[in-house]
Amino acid sequence: MGTLTEGRRRHSGSSVCKKDSESEDDANTICSGAAIKRSVVYYLKNSTLHGLKYIAEESITIPERIFFGLSFVLVVILSVFFISNVYMKWSASPIIISTSAKQKLTSNMPFPAITICNLNQALLSKVELIGRSSTNFSLLMGLCDQGGDTTISYIGTWKYFKAILVDVAQPCEKMLLYCSYGSREEDCSWLFTSILTDDGLCCNFNALHPSYLIRNYSDDVRLETAHPNTRYEPIDWTPEKGYARNLPEFYYPRTSGGTGIRMGLTVVLNASIAEYYCTKSMSVGFKVLVHNPAELPKVSNYGFVVTAGREARIPIEPIYEDALPTIRSIKKSVRRCLFSDENDLAYYRTYSRKNCELECEAKLLLRECSCVLYYLPRIDPQARVCGPNDNQCTDRVQTEIESSLTNLSCESCWPGCFELTYKATISTASIVSDPRFQAGENLPDYIFHGPYSNASEISILHFYYMTNIFRSTTKSEMFGFTEFLSNTGGLLGLFMGFSIFSVIEVFFYITVRPYCASRTLRQRHKRRQEQLRWLTPIRMPVRRAVRRNRGGLLRNAPPPAYNDLQKSRGKLDKPAPGKRKLWRTLQVRPVDRVDEELPTYPYLD
């Protein structure tokens, strides 16, 4: 009987050790090289990528496997090459300018701002009243660009220059003899305001009020007092935001009343040739510029000339450029345009390339010549106005800015993403003043038979739209992320059969499959531990043993005799009613595998 018991114990011990070693092997199986190899082979056989299953195919030879492996590598290289070309095109030219699919109405856009300047910058009768040795005369020479006396050391300020400029220039009420807009004759003082340009004091129609054009507006900027009887209310407008929803009945910048000469702007101008004193050209007449209402004009370089004694027809075509909000995500240096909220101008509220160039020119002049020309933005209120003795420096700086070949340039002034410009063409003819000639124009008789009857001193200008609809251009993404993804997916699908599900497969074999395998091994190990847990002897808790020792038993005393122990525990050995019997308690649990050996219990005898 003792021999049988020892045999069972040895057999049970070897079985337990065998199971423990198997559990350790299972725990290390997932990280072994063989397991990784099996996973890779399984992936190659079941992958949706083209050509990989031939690499793991066991029925073909090794050279054939190598051929398919090299073919797959070549296909991957070609895919990367073509995808890199698509990415370079996407990053190098992300913007495309296309014609808008929808036509726009000219009635939703402001009629262009029109600046008219007399080529004469100072009235002779006014200049004769100024002393040659006075400071006002030195300021006048700065206006006329006459720098004969370079010894003038007077530092001019905007306050004094404004006073002399308004005093010697031809006022708008003297230059404008007749005005009509939208087939309705109107007071010229209601339509035109005085404005300061590089050609002196000029008359401007339909421009933004200075309070909406300049950031820190003050009455010091105003060249004339507001007309008390005007009924037109100034409103804000930008090329990006457009007009507000709720508009007053009469406002400016005005919209177009229609097409043709009748619905456009018609003005009759008086040149006053006898009052000519200084001019920047070699002719008599007027210089005209059609521009954006939110921009200050630079008439000297960009205006066209209408000589006195001529009638001109000037058809206008609006050119509007807008942009989609999606290009905001593209870097400014790549899209090369700015939105209104990206405005970094210090003087103007509305960003445009022209306004940025004027600010840039003022900053460069202030840095190089320590002065600012009278018509440029006064970014520094304390800066002096350039005088005749500064002509050499100002001419040099302006020449370098316009050439764009030196460090003094304004290349950082990018165009706005929303811009409105106007294209104007001109055709002229001589005015006939013969009383026998019956004119077809609906002009008042006092123009030709009154004090301004000399036709050689007047000019008639007609500004109008040719059509009431036009197409704008839109800046949008040439390759957005969706287009880039579709082109990339098309190339990968063409060469490799790649799809989004291929990425999911790779993710599955790298993460999900190893996790599931390790989880299965842990559960199997747990079940084995539960099957063998009852073999571990039940030990009395330490605290209970200490309490019993305190009751009188010595800690190192020998255990009681077996017969005494059976007598003291007799009642506990009797099975209680309803309890399972000993043979049911010791009944062996069913095992998972048939080939596993049944556990032995060494104390059954």
PDB file of C-alpha atoms in Angstrom, residues 382-601:
ATOM      1  CA  GLN A 382       5.563 113.716 -36.314  1.00  0.00           C
ATOM      2  CA  ALA A 383       7.276 113.073 -39.668  1.00  0.00           C
ATOM      3  CA  ARG A 384       7.931 116.143 -41.781  1.00  0.00           C
ATOM      4  CA  VAL A 385       6.658 116.668 -45.328  1.00  0.00           C
ATOM      5  CA  CYS A 386       9.347 116.349 -47.983  1.00  0.00           C
ATOM      6  CA  GLY A 387      10.355 119.688 -49.489  1.00  0.00           C
ATOM      7  CA  PRO A 388      12.288 120.847 -52.568  1.00  0.00           C
ATOM      8  CA  ASN A 389      15.641 120.053 -50.947  1.00  0.00           C
ATOM      9  CA  ASP A 390      14.583 116.384 -50.640  1.00  0.00           C
ATOM     10  CA  ASN A 391      13.759 115.903 -54.330  1.00  0.00           C
ATOM     11  CA  GLN A 392      17.006 114.137 -55.128  1.00  0.00           C
ATOM     12  CA  CYS A 393      16.497 111.572 -52.363  1.00  0.00           C
ATOM     13  CA  THR A 394      12.796 111.012 -53.037  1.00  0.00           C
ATOM     14  CA  ASP A 395      13.360 110.594 -56.778  1.00  0.00           C
ATOM     15  CA  ARG A 396      16.054 107.990 -56.139  1.00  0.00           C
ATOM     16  CA  VAL A 397      13.896 105.983 -53.720  1.00  0.00           C
ATOM     17  CA  GLN A 398      10.823 106.051 -55.977  1.00  0.00           C
ATOM     18  CA  THR A 399      12.878 104.965 -58.979  1.00  0.00           C
ATOM     19  CA  GLU A 400      14.312 102.013 -57.079  1.00  0.00           C
ATOM     20  CA  ILE A 401      10.867 101.004 -55.799  1.00  0.00           C
ATOM     21  CA  GLU A 402       9.358 101.026 -59.280  1.00  0.00           C
ATOM     22  CA  SER A 403      12.298  99.150 -60.812  1.00  0.00           C
ATOM     23  CA  SER A 404      12.027  96.267 -58.272  1.00  0.00           C
ATOM     24  CA  LEU A 405      15.674  95.413 -58.952  1.00  0.00           C
ATOM     25  CA  THR A 406      17.146  96.680 -55.696  1.00  0.00           C
ATOM     26  CA  ASN A 407      16.639  96.125 -51.991  1.00  0.00           C
ATOM     27  CA  LEU A 408      14.212  99.053 -51.899  1.00  0.00           C
ATOM     28  CA  SER A 409      11.162  97.222 -53.170  1.00  0.00           C
ATOM     29  CA  CYS A 410       7.661  96.360 -52.022  1.00  0.00           C
ATOM     30  CA  GLU A 411       7.575  92.752 -53.193  1.00  0.00           C
ATOM     31  CA  SER A 412       6.075  91.711 -49.853  1.00  0.00           C
ATOM     32  CA  CYS A 413       2.807  93.424 -50.830  1.00  0.00           C
ATOM     33  CA  TRP A 414       0.791  90.472 -52.101  1.00  0.00           C
ATOM     34  CA  PRO A 415      -2.571  90.916 -53.790  1.00  0.00           C
ATOM     35  CA  GLY A 416      -5.727  90.415 -51.810  1.00  0.00           C
ATOM     36  CA  CYS A 417      -7.624  87.153 -52.165  1.00  0.00           C
ATOM     37  CA  PHE A 418     -10.691  89.328 -52.858  1.00  0.00           C
ATOM     38  CA  GLU A 419      -9.993  92.211 -55.213  1.00  0.00           C
ATOM     39  CA  LEU A 420     -12.067  94.442 -57.454  1.00  0.00           C
ATOM     40  CA  THR A 421     -10.441  96.298 -60.329  1.00  0.00           C
ATOM     41  CA  TYR A 422     -11.773  98.024 -63.401  1.00  0.00           C
ATOM     42  CA  LYS A 423     -10.654  97.994 -67.001  1.00  0.00           C
ATOM     43  CA  ALA A 424     -11.308 101.264 -68.832  1.00  0.00           C
ATOM     44  CA  THR A 425     -10.824 102.114 -72.487  1.00  0.00           C
ATOM     45  CA  ILE A 426     -11.058 105.586 -73.924  1.00  0.00           C
ATOM     46  CA  SER A 427     -12.048 107.139 -77.233  1.00  0.00           C
ATOM     47  CA  THR A 428     -12.113 110.898 -77.804  1.00  0.00           C
ATOM     48  CA  ALA A 429     -13.282 113.427 -80.346  1.00  0.00           C
ATOM     49  CA  SER A 430     -13.095 117.212 -80.686  1.00  0.00           C
ATOM     50  CA  ILE A 431     -15.861 119.368 -79.279  1.00  0.00           C
ATOM     51  CA  VAL A 432     -17.622 121.552 -81.861  1.00  0.00           C
ATOM     52  CA  SER A 433     -18.744 124.942 -80.550  1.00  0.00           C
ATOM     53  CA  ASP A 434     -20.244 126.377 -83.736  1.00  0.00           C
ATOM     54  CA  PRO A 435     -23.686 127.799 -82.861  1.00  0.00           C
ATOM     55  CA  ARG A 436     -25.019 126.380 -86.125  1.00  0.00           C
ATOM     56  CA  PHE A 437     -24.153 122.890 -84.922  1.00  0.00           C
ATOM     57  CA  GLN A 438     -27.058 121.068 -83.278  1.00  0.00           C
ATOM     58  CA  ALA A 439     -25.676 118.799 -80.572  1.00  0.00           C
ATOM     59  CA  GLY A 440     -27.478 115.634 -79.633  1.00  0.00           C
ATOM     60  CA  GLU A 441     -26.280 115.589 -76.019  1.00  0.00           C
ATOM     61  CA  ASN A 442     -28.798 116.675 -73.384  1.00  0.00           C
ATOM     62  CA  LEU A 443     -26.495 119.266 -71.864  1.00  0.00           C
ATOM     63  CA  PRO A 444     -27.623 122.648 -70.544  1.00  0.00           C
ATOM     64  CA  ASP A 445     -27.187 125.673 -72.794  1.00  0.00           C
ATOM     65  CA  TYR A 446     -25.216 127.717 -70.295  1.00  0.00           C
ATOM     66  CA  ILE A 447     -22.214 125.457 -70.813  1.00  0.00           C
ATOM     67  CA  PHE A 448     -21.719 126.553 -74.420  1.00  0.00           C
ATOM     68  CA  HIS A 449     -23.310 130.014 -74.349  1.00  0.00           C
ATOM     69  CA  GLY A 450     -22.262 131.299 -70.928  1.00  0.00           C
ATOM     70  CA  PRO A 451     -18.918 132.298 -69.454  1.00  0.00           C
ATOM     71  CA  TYR A 452     -17.454 128.898 -70.400  1.00  0.00           C
ATOM     72  CA  SER A 453     -18.469 129.082 -74.043  1.00  0.00           C
ATOM     73  CA  ASN A 454     -14.857 128.547 -75.167  1.00  0.00           C
ATOM     74  CA  ALA A 455     -14.922 124.899 -76.201  1.00  0.00           C
ATOM     75  CA  SER A 456     -11.132 124.674 -76.153  1.00  0.00           C
ATOM     76  CA  GLU A 457     -11.146 124.888 -72.351  1.00  0.00           C
ATOM     77  CA  ILE A 458     -13.792 122.310 -71.508  1.00  0.00           C
ATOM     78  CA  SER A 459     -13.872 118.517 -71.614  1.00  0.00           C
ATOM     79  CA  ILE A 460     -16.841 116.165 -71.548  1.00  0.00           C
ATOM     80  CA  LEU A 461     -16.399 112.699 -70.010  1.00  0.00           C
ATOM     81  CA  HIS A 462     -18.829 109.768 -70.080  1.00  0.00           C
ATOM     82  CA  PHE A 463     -18.244 106.770 -67.785  1.00  0.00           C
ATOM     83  CA  TYR A 464     -20.549 103.779 -68.212  1.00  0.00           C
ATOM     84  CA  TYR A 465     -20.899  99.995 -68.191  1.00  0.00           C
ATOM     85  CA  MET A 466     -21.207  98.093 -71.424  1.00  0.00           C
ATOM     86  CA  THR A 467     -23.141  95.203 -69.851  1.00  0.00           C
ATOM     87  CA  ASN A 468     -24.867  94.535 -66.559  1.00  0.00           C
ATOM     88  CA  ILE A 469     -23.441  91.009 -66.106  1.00  0.00           C
ATOM     89  CA  PHE A 470     -19.887  89.724 -65.911  1.00  0.00           C
ATOM     90  CA  ARG A 471     -17.975  86.650 -64.817  1.00  0.00           C
ATOM     91  CA  SER A 472     -15.553  86.707 -61.934  1.00  0.00           C
ATOM     92  CA  THR A 473     -12.518  84.523 -61.319  1.00  0.00           C
ATOM     93  CA  THR A 474     -12.207  82.262 -58.285  1.00  0.00           C
ATOM     94  CA  LYS A 475      -9.100  81.100 -56.456  1.00  0.00           C
ATOM     95  CA  SER A 476      -9.524  77.523 -55.260  1.00  0.00           C
ATOM     96  CA  GLU A 477      -7.456  74.476 -54.417  1.00  0.00           C
ATOM     97  CA  MET A 478      -6.024  72.695 -57.417  1.00  0.00           C
ATOM     98  CA  PHE A 479      -5.267  69.649 -55.275  1.00  0.00           C
ATOM     99  CA  GLY A 480      -7.097  69.440 -51.991  1.00  0.00           C
ATOM    100  CA  PHE A 481      -6.604  66.605 -49.548  1.00  0.00           C
ATOM    101  CA  THR A 482      -9.469  64.683 -51.158  1.00  0.00           C
ATOM    102  CA  GLU A 483      -7.913  64.974 -54.631  1.00  0.00           C
ATOM    103  CA  PHE A 484      -4.490  64.025 -53.294  1.00  0.00           C
ATOM    104  CA  LEU A 485      -5.960  60.992 -51.520  1.00  0.00           C
ATOM    105  CA  SER A 486      -7.859  59.865 -54.619  1.00  0.00           C
ATOM    106  CA  ASN A 487      -4.785  60.190 -56.852  1.00  0.00           C
ATOM    107  CA  THR A 488      -2.648  58.324 -54.344  1.00  0.00           C
ATOM    108  CA  GLY A 489      -5.255  55.600 -53.928  1.00  0.00           C
ATOM    109  CA  GLY A 490      -5.582  55.250 -57.689  1.00  0.00           C
ATOM    110  CA  LEU A 491      -1.846  54.742 -58.133  1.00  0.00           C
ATOM    111  CA  LEU A 492      -1.591  52.266 -55.259  1.00  0.00           C
ATOM    112  CA  GLY A 493      -4.631  50.362 -56.506  1.00  0.00           C
ATOM    113  CA  LEU A 494      -3.215  50.245 -60.042  1.00  0.00           C
ATOM    114  CA  PHE A 495       0.187  48.914 -59.011  1.00  0.00           C
ATOM    115  CA  MET A 496      -0.501  46.884 -55.872  1.00  0.00           C
ATOM    116  CA  GLY A 497      -4.232  46.485 -55.414  1.00  0.00           C
ATOM    117  CA  PHE A 498      -3.889  48.592 -52.289  1.00  0.00           C
ATOM    118  CA  SER A 499      -6.967  49.876 -50.444  1.00  0.00           C
ATOM    119  CA  ILE A 500      -7.883  51.168 -47.019  1.00  0.00           C
ATOM    120  CA  PHE A 501      -8.722  47.602 -46.025  1.00  0.00           C
ATOM    121  CA  SER A 502      -5.087  46.674 -46.678  1.00  0.00           C
ATOM    122  CA  VAL A 503      -4.093  49.078 -43.914  1.00  0.00           C
ATOM    123  CA  ILE A 504      -6.673  47.470 -41.645  1.00  0.00           C
ATOM    124  CA  GLU A 505      -5.171  44.048 -42.386  1.00  0.00           C
ATOM    125  CA  VAL A 506      -1.675  45.192 -41.454  1.00  0.00           C
ATOM    126  CA  PHE A 507      -3.017  46.761 -38.274  1.00  0.00           C
ATOM    127  CA  PHE A 508      -4.848  43.514 -37.445  1.00  0.00           C
ATOM    128  CA  TYR A 509      -1.798  41.285 -37.850  1.00  0.00           C
ATOM    129  CA  ILE A 510       0.433  43.642 -35.856  1.00  0.00           C
ATOM    130  CA  THR A 511      -1.878  44.392 -32.925  1.00  0.00           C
ATOM    131  CA  VAL A 512      -5.199  42.534 -32.764  1.00  0.00           C
ATOM    132  CA  ARG A 513      -3.958  39.035 -33.654  1.00  0.00           C
ATOM    133  CA  PRO A 514      -1.044  38.993 -31.111  1.00  0.00           C
ATOM    134  CA  TYR A 515      -3.354  40.357 -28.430  1.00  0.00           C
ATOM    135  CA  CYS A 516      -5.970  37.678 -29.069  1.00  0.00           C
ATOM    136  CA  ALA A 517      -3.315  34.944 -29.043  1.00  0.00           C
ATOM    137  CA  SER A 518      -1.843  36.117 -25.731  1.00  0.00           C
ATOM    138  CA  ARG A 519      -5.332  36.403 -24.234  1.00  0.00           C
ATOM    139  CA  THR A 520      -6.136  32.818 -25.288  1.00  0.00           C
ATOM    140  CA  LEU A 521      -2.933  31.532 -23.692  1.00  0.00           C
ATOM    141  CA  ARG A 522      -3.695  33.352 -20.436  1.00  0.00           C
ATOM    142  CA  GLN A 523      -7.184  31.851 -20.299  1.00  0.00           C
ATOM    143  CA  ARG A 524      -5.824  28.335 -20.946  1.00  0.00           C
ATOM    144  CA  HIS A 525      -3.226  28.778 -18.224  1.00  0.00           C
ATOM    145  CA  LYS A 526      -5.914  30.000 -15.832  1.00  0.00           C
ATOM    146  CA  ARG A 527      -8.083  26.940 -16.482  1.00  0.00           C
ATOM    147  CA  ARG A 528      -5.150  24.648 -15.734  1.00  0.00           C
ATOM    148  CA  GLN A 529      -4.449  26.439 -12.484  1.00  0.00           C
ATOM    149  CA  GLU A 530      -8.099  26.054 -11.454  1.00  0.00           C
ATOM    150  CA  GLN A 531      -7.967  22.307 -12.168  1.00  0.00           C
ATOM    151  CA  LEU A 532      -4.879  21.900  -9.966  1.00  0.00           C
ATOM    152  CA  ARG A 533      -5.736  24.393  -7.233  1.00  0.00           C
ATOM    153  CA  TRP A 534      -7.351  21.803  -4.844  1.00  0.00           C
ATOM    154  CA  LEU A 535      -4.071  19.878  -4.698  1.00  0.00           C
ATOM    155  CA  THR A 536      -2.453  22.700  -2.706  1.00  0.00           C
ATOM    156  CA  PRO A 537      -2.663  21.994   1.110  1.00  0.00           C
ATOM    157  CA  ILE A 538      -4.862  24.349   3.050  1.00  0.00           C
ATOM    158  CA  ARG A 539      -2.811  26.198   5.619  1.00  0.00           C
ATOM    159  CA  MET A 540      -4.150  27.752   8.773  1.00  0.00           C
ATOM    160  CA  PRO A 541      -3.897  31.552   8.817  1.00  0.00           C
ATOM    161  CA  VAL A 542      -1.053  32.892  10.917  1.00  0.00           C
ATOM    162  CA  ARG A 543      -3.258  35.000  13.193  1.00  0.00           C
ATOM    163  CA  ARG A 544      -5.504  32.043  14.029  1.00  0.00           C
ATOM    164  CA  ALA A 545      -2.458  29.923  14.878  1.00  0.00           C
ATOM    165  CA  VAL A 546      -1.142  32.643  17.175  1.00  0.00           C
ATOM    166  CA  ARG A 547      -4.461  32.923  18.987  1.00  0.00           C
ATOM    167  CA  ARG A 548      -4.502  29.141  19.552  1.00  0.00           C
ATOM    168  CA  ASN A 549      -0.959  29.226  20.906  1.00  0.00           C
ATOM    169  CA  ARG A 550      -1.986  31.931  23.349  1.00  0.00           C
ATOM    170  CA  GLY A 551      -4.736  29.613  24.558  1.00  0.00           C
ATOM    171  CA  GLY A 552      -2.201  27.261  26.146  1.00  0.00           C
ATOM    172  CA  LEU A 553      -0.708  25.305  23.270  1.00  0.00           C
ATOM    173  CA  LEU A 554       2.992  25.560  22.829  1.00  0.00           C
ATOM    174  CA  ARG A 555       4.129  26.778  19.427  1.00  0.00           C
ATOM    175  CA  ASN A 556       6.666  23.959  19.118  1.00  0.00           C
ATOM    176  CA  ALA A 557       4.588  21.320  20.896  1.00  0.00           C
ATOM    177  CA  PRO A 558       4.079  18.016  19.084  1.00  0.00           C
ATOM    178  CA  PRO A 559       0.693  17.465  17.448  1.00  0.00           C
ATOM    179  CA  PRO A 560      -1.887  15.420  19.372  1.00  0.00           C
ATOM    180  CA  ALA A 561      -2.314  11.730  18.815  1.00  0.00           C
ATOM    181  CA  TYR A 562      -4.341  10.602  15.889  1.00  0.00           C
ATOM    182  CA  ASN A 563      -6.937   8.812  18.066  1.00  0.00           C
ATOM    183  CA  ASP A 564      -7.421  11.917  20.223  1.00  0.00           C
ATOM    184  CA  LEU A 565      -7.798  14.084  17.178  1.00  0.00           C
ATOM    185  CA  GLN A 566     -10.412  11.741  15.700  1.00  0.00           C
ATOM    186  CA  LYS A 567     -12.404  11.804  18.941  1.00  0.00           C
ATOM    187  CA  SER A 568     -12.331  15.602  19.192  1.00  0.00           C
ATOM    188  CA  ARG A 569     -13.406  16.027  15.564  1.00  0.00           C
ATOM    189  CA  GLY A 570     -15.877  13.208  15.388  1.00  0.00           C
ATOM    190  CA  LYS A 571     -18.819  15.463  14.991  1.00  0.00           C
ATOM    191  CA  LEU A 572     -17.170  17.440  12.209  1.00  0.00           C
ATOM    192  CA  ASP A 573     -16.334  14.214  10.295  1.00  0.00           C
ATOM    193  CA  LYS A 574     -19.981  13.236  10.063  1.00  0.00           C
ATOM    194  CA  PRO A 575     -21.510  14.501   6.879  1.00  0.00           C
ATOM    195  CA  ALA A 576     -24.337  16.945   7.370  1.00  0.00           C
ATOM    196  CA  PRO A 577     -27.698  16.216   5.779  1.00  0.00           C
ATOM    197  CA  GLY A 578     -27.868  17.443   2.212  1.00  0.00           C
ATOM    198  CA  LYS A 579     -24.111  17.636   1.881  1.00  0.00           C
ATOM    199  CA  ARG A 580     -22.232  15.888  -0.811  1.00  0.00           C
ATOM    200  CA  LYS A 581     -20.450  12.737   0.171  1.00  0.00           C
ATOM    201  CA  LEU A 582     -16.710  12.242   0.265  1.00  0.00           C
ATOM    202  CA  TRP A 583     -16.574  10.356  -3.004  1.00  0.00           C
ATOM    203  CA  ARG A 584     -18.478  13.191  -4.751  1.00  0.00           C
ATOM    204  CA  THR A 585     -16.130  15.760  -3.224  1.00  0.00           C
ATOM    205  CA  LEU A 586     -13.096  13.856  -4.478  1.00  0.00           C
ATOM    206  CA  GLN A 587     -14.659  13.208  -7.864  1.00  0.00           C
ATOM    207  CA  VAL A 588     -12.298  14.152 -10.712  1.00  0.00           C
ATOM    208  CA  ARG A 589     -13.347  17.127 -12.902  1.00  0.00           C
ATOM    209  CA  PRO A 590     -13.676  16.519 -16.615  1.00  0.00           C
ATOM    210  CA  VAL A 591     -10.569  17.496 -18.521  1.00  0.00           C
ATOM    211  CA  ASP A 592     -10.442  19.535 -21.723  1.00  0.00           C
ATOM    212  CA  ARG A 593      -8.259  17.200 -23.716  1.00  0.00           C
ATOM    213  CA  VAL A 594      -8.633  13.493 -23.973  1.00  0.00           C
ATOM    214  CA  ASP A 595      -4.930  12.788 -24.194  1.00  0.00           C
ATOM    215  CA  GLU A 596      -4.169  14.453 -20.875  1.00  0.00           C
ATOM    216  CA  GLU A 597      -3.434  12.123 -17.970  1.00  0.00           C
ATOM    217  CA  LEU A 598      -5.881  11.943 -15.096  1.00  0.00           C
ATOM    218  CA  PRO A 599      -4.505  13.558 -11.912  1.00  0.00           C
ATOM    219  CA  THR A 600      -3.705  11.242  -8.966  1.00  0.00           C
ATOM    220  CA  TYR A 601      -4.540  12.024  -5.374  1.00  0.00           C
TER     221      TYR A 601
END
